[in-house]
JSON list of C-alpha atoms and ligand atoms in Angstrom, two decimals:
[
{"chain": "A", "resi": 25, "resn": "UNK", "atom": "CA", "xyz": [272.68, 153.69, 100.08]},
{"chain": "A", "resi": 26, "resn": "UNK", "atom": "CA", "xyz": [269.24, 151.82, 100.50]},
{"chain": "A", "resi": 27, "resn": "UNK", "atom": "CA", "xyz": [267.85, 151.31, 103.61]},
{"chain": "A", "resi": 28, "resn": "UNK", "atom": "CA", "xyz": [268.20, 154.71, 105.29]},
{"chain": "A", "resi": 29, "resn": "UNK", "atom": "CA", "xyz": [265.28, 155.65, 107.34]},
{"chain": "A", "resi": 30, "resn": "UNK", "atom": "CA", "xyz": [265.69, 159.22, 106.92]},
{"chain": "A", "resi": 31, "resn": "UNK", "atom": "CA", "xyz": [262.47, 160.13, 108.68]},
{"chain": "A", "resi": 32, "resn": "UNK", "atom": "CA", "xyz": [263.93, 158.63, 111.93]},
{"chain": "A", "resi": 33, "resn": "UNK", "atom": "CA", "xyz": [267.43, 161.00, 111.45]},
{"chain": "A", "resi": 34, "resn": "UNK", "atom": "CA", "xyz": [264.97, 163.50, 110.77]},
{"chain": "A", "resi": 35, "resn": "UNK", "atom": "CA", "xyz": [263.10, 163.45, 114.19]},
{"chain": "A", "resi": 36, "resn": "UNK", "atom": "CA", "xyz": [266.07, 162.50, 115.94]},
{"chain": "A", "resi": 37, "resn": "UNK", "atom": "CA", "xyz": [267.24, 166.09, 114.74]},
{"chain": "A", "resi": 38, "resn": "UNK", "atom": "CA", "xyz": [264.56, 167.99, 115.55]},
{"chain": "A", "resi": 39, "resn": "UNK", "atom": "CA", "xyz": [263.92, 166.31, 118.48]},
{"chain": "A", "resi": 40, "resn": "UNK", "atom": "CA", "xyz": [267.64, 167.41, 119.83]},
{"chain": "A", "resi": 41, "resn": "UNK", "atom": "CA", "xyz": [267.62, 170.84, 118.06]},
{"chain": "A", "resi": 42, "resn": "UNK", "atom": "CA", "xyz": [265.33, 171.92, 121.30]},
{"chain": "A", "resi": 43, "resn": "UNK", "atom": "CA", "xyz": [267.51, 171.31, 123.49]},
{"chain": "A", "resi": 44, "resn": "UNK", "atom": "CA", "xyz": [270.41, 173.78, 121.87]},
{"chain": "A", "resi": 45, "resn": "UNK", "atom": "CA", "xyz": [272.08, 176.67, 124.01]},
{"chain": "A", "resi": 46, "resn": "UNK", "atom": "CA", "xyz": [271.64, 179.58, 121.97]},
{"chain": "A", "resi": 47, "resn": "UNK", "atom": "CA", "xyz": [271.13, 182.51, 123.87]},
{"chain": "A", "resi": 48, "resn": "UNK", "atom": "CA", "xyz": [273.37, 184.99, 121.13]},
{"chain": "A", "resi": 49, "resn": "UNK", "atom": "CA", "xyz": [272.29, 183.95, 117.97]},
{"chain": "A", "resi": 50, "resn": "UNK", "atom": "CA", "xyz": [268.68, 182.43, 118.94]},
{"chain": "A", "resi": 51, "resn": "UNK", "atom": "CA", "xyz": [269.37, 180.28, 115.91]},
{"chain": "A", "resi": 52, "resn": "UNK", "atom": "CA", "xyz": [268.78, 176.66, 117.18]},
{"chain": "A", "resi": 53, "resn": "UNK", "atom": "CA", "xyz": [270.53, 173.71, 115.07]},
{"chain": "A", "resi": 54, "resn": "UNK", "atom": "CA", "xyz": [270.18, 170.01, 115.32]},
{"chain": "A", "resi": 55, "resn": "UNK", "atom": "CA", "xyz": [272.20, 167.67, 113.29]},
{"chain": "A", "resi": 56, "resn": "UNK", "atom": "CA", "xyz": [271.37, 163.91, 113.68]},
{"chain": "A", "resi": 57, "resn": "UNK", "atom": "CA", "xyz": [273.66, 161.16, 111.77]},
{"chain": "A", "resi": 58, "resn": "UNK", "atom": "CA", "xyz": [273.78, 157.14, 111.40]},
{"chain": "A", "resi": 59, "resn": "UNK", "atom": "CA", "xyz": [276.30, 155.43, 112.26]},
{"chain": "A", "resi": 60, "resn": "UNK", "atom": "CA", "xyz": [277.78, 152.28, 110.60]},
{"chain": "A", "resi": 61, "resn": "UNK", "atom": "CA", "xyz": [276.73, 149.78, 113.33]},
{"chain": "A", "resi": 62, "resn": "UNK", "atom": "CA", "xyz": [273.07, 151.32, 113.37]},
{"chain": "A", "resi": 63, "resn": "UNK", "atom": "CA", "xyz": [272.80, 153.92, 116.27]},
{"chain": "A", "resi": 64, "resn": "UNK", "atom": "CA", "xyz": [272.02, 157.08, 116.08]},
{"chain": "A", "resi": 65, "resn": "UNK", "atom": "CA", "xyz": [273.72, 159.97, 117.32]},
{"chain": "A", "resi": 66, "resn": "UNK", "atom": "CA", "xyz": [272.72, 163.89, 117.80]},
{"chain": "A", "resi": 67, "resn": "UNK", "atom": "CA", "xyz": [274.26, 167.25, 118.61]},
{"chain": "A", "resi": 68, "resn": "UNK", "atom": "CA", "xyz": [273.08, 170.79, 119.09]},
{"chain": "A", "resi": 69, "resn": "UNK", "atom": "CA", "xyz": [274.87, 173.98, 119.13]},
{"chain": "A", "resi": 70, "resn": "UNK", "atom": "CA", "xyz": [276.07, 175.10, 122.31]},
{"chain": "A", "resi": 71, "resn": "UNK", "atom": "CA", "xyz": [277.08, 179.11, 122.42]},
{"chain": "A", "resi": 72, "resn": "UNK", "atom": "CA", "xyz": [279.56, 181.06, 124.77]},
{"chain": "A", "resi": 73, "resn": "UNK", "atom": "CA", "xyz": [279.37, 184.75, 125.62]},
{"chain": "A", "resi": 74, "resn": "UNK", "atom": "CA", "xyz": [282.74, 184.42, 124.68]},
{"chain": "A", "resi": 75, "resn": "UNK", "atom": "CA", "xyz": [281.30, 184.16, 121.40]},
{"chain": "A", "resi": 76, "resn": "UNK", "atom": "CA", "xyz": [283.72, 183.07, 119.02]},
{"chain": "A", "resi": 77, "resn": "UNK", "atom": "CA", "xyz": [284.02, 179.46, 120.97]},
{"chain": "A", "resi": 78, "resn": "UNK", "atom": "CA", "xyz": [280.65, 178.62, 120.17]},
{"chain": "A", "resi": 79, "resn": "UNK", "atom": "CA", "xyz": [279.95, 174.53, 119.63]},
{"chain": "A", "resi": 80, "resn": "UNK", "atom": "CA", "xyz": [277.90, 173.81, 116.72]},
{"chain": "A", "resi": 81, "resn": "UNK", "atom": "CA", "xyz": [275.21, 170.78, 116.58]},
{"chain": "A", "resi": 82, "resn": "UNK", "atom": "CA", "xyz": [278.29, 168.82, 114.49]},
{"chain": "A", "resi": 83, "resn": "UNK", "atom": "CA", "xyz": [280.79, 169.54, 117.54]},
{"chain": "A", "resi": 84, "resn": "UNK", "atom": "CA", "xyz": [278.49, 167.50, 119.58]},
{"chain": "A", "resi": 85, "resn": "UNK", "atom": "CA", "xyz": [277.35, 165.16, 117.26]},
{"chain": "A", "resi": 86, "resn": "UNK", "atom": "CA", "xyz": [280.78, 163.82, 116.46]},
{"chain": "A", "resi": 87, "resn": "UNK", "atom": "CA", "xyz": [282.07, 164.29, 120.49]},
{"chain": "A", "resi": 88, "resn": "UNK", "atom": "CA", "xyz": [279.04, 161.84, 121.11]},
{"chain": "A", "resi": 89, "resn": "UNK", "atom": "CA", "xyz": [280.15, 159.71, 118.17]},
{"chain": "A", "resi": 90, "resn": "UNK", "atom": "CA", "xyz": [283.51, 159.13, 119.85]},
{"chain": "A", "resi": 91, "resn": "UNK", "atom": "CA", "xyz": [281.95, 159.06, 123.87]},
{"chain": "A", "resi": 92, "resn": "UNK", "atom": "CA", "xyz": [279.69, 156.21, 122.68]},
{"chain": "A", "resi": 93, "resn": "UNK", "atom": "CA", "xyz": [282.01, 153.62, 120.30]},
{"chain": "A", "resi": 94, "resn": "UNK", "atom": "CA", "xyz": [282.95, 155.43, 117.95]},
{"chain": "A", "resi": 95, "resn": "UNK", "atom": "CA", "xyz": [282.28, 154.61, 114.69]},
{"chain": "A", "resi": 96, "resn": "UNK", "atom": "CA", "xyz": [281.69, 155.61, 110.88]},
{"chain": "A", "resi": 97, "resn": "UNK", "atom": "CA", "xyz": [279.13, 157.93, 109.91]},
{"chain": "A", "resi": 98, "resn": "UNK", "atom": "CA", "xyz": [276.59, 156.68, 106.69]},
{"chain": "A", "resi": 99, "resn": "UNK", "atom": "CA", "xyz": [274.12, 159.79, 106.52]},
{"chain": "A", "resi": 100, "resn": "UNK", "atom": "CA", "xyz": [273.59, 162.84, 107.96]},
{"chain": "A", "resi": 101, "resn": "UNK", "atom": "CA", "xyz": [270.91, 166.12, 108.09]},
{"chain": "A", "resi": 102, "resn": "UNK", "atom": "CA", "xyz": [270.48, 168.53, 110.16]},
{"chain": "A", "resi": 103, "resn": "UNK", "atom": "CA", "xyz": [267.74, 171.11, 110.68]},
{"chain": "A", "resi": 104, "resn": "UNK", "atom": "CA", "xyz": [267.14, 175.25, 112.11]},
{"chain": "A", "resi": 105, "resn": "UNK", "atom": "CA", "xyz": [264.55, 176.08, 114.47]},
{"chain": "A", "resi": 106, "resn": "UNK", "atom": "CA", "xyz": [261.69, 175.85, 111.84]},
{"chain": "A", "resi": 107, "resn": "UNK", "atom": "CA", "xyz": [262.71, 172.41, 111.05]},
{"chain": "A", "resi": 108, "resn": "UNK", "atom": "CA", "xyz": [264.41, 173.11, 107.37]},
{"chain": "A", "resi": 109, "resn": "UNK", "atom": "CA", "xyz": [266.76, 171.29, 106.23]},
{"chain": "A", "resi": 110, "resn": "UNK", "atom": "CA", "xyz": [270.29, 173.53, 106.41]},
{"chain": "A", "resi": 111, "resn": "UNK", "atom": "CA", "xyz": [273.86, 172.96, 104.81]},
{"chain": "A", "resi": 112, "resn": "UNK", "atom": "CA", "xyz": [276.29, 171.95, 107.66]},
{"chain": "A", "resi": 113, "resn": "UNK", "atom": "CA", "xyz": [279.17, 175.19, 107.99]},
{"chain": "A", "resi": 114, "resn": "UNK", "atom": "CA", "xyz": [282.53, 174.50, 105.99]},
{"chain": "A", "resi": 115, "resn": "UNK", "atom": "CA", "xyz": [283.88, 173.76, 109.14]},
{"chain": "A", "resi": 116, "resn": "UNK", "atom": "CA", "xyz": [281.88, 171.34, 110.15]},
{"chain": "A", "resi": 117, "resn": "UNK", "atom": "CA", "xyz": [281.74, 169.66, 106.67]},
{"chain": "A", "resi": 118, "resn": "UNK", "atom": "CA", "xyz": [285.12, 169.03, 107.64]},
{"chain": "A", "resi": 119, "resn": "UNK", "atom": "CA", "xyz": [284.56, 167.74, 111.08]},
{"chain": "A", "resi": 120, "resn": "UNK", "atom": "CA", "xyz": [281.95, 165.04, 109.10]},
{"chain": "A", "resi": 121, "resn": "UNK", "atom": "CA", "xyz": [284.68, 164.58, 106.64]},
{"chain": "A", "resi": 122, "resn": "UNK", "atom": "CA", "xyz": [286.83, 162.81, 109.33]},
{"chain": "A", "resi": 123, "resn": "UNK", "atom": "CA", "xyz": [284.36, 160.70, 110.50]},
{"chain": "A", "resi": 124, "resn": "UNK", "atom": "CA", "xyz": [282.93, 159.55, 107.10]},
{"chain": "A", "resi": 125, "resn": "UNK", "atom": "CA", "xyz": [282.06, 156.49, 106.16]},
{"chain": "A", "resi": 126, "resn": "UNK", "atom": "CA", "xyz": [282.56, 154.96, 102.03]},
{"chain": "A", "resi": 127, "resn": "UNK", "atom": "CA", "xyz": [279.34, 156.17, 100.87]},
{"chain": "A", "resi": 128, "resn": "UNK", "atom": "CA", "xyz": [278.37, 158.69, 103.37]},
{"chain": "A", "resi": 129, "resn": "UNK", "atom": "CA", "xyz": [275.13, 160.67, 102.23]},
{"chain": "A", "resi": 130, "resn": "UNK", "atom": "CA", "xyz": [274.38, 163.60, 103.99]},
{"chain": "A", "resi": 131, "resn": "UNK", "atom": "CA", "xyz": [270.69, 165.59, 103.23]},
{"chain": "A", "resi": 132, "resn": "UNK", "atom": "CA", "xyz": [270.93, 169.17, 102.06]},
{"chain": "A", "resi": 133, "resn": "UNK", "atom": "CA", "xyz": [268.28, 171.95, 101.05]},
{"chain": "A", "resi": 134, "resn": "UNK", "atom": "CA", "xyz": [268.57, 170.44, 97.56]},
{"chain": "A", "resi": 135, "resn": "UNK", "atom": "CA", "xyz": [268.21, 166.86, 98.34]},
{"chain": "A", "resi": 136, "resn": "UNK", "atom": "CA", "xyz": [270.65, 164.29, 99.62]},
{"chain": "A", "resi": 137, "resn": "UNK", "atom": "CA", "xyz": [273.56, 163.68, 98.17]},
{"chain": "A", "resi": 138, "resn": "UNK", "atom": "CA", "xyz": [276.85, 162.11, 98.19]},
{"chain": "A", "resi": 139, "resn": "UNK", "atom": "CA", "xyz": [279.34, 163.71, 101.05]},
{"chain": "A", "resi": 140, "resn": "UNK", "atom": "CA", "xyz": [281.99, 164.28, 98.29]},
{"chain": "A", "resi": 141, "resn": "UNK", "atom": "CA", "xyz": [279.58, 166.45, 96.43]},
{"chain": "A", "resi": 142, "resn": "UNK", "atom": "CA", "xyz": [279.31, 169.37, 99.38]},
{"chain": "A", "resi": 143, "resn": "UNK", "atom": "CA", "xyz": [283.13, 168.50, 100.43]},
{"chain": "A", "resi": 144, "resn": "UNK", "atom": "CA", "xyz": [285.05, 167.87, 97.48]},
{"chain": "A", "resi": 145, "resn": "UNK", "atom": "CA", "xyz": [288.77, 167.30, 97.30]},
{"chain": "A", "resi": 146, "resn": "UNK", "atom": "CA", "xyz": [289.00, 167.65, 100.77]},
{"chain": "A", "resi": 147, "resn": "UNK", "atom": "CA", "xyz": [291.78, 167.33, 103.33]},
{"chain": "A", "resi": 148, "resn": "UNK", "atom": "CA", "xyz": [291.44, 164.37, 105.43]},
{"chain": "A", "resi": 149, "resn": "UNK", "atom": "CA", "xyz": [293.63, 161.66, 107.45]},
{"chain": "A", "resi": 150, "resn": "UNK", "atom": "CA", "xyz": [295.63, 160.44, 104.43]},
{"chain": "A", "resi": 151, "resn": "UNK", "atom": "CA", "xyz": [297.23, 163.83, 103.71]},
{"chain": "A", "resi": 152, "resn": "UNK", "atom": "CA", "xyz": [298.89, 163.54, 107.12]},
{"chain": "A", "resi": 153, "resn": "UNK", "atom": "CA", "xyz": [300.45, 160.18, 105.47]},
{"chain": "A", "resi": 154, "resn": "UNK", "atom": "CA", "xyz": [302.23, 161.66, 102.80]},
{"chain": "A", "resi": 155, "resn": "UNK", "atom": "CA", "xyz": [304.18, 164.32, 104.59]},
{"chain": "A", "resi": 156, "resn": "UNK", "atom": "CA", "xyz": [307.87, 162.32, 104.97]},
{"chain": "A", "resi": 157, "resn": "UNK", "atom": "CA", "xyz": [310.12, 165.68, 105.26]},
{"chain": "A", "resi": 158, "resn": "UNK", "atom": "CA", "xyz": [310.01, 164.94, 109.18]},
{"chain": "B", "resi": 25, "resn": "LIG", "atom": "N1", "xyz": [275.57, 176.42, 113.48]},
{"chain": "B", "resi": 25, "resn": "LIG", "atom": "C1", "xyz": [275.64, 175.06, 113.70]},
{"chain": "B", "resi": 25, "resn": "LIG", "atom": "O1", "xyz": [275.41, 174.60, 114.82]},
{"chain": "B", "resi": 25, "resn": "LIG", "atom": "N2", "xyz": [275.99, 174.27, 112.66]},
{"chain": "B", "resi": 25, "resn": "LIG", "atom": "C2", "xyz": [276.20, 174.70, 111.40]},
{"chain": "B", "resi": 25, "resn": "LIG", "atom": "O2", "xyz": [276.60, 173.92, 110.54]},
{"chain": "B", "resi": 25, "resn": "LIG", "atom": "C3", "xyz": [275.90, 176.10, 111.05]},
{"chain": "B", "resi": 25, "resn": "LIG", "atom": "C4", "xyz": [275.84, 177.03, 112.21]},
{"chain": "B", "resi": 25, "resn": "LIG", "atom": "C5", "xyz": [275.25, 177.29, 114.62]},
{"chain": "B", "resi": 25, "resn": "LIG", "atom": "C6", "xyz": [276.38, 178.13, 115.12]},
{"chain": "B", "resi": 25, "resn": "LIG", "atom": "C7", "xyz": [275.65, 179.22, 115.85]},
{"chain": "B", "resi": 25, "resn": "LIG", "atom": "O3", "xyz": [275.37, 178.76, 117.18]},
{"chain": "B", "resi": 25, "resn": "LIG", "atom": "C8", "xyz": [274.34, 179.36, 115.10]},
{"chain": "B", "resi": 25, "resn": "LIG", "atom": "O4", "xyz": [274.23, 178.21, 114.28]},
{"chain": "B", "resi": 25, "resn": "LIG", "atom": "C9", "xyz": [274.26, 180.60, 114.21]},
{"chain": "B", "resi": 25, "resn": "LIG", "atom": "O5", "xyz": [275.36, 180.68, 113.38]}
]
């Protein structure tokens, strides 16, 4: 999709990676994503001592997605504590997944690609419709 200013996502996730609550893992993530009617919204990962409830950056991203309109998302990236570019977790491709708008491009180590491409074949919403035995 033209028009992305990818350099803004970029900031916008490293600029919220700094504020992430990672006192376990000391492994900061920020993940920044555009939304369909042009805003911007961030998460960071949030960590419990419990530590298997952990919130990664993509649990707040899309909970802030949803607290502020709502929305599709059109492109993605987010970043570690050194600023690299890292692959979202399979969970949290699937989080994206639900919010994904036609098109969605989402940046990885190895350049930005289609959301499909990281994702493919993946559940989403429509499965749900096809269950009738009910
Ligand atoms: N993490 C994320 O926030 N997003 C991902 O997609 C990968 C992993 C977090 C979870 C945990 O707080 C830390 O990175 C180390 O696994």
């Amino acid at each position: 999709m033209a028009g992305i200013d990818w350099d803004a996502l970029r900031a916008a996730a490293h600029d919220i990676m700094r504020r992430a609550y990672v006192p376990y893992s000391n492994y900061p993530v920020g993940a920044a994503a555009l939304v369909d009617d042009g805003r911007i919204v961030t998460g960071a990962n949030v960590e419990n001592a419990s530590y298997g409830v952990g919130l990664c950056a993509e649990c707040g991203l899309v909970s802030q997605l949803a607290a502020t309109g709502g929305g599709r998302l059109v492109a993605f990236t987010c970043c570690n504590g050194a600023r690299e570019v890292i692959m979202p977790c399979g969970r949290c491709r699937q989080l994206l997944n639900e919010f994904k708008a036609p098109g969605m491009e989402i940046e990885t180590p190895h350049g930005i690609q289609p959301f499909e491409r990281v994702l493919p074949q993946a559940f989403g919403p429509a499965d749900l419709d096809h269950y009738t035995d009910r």
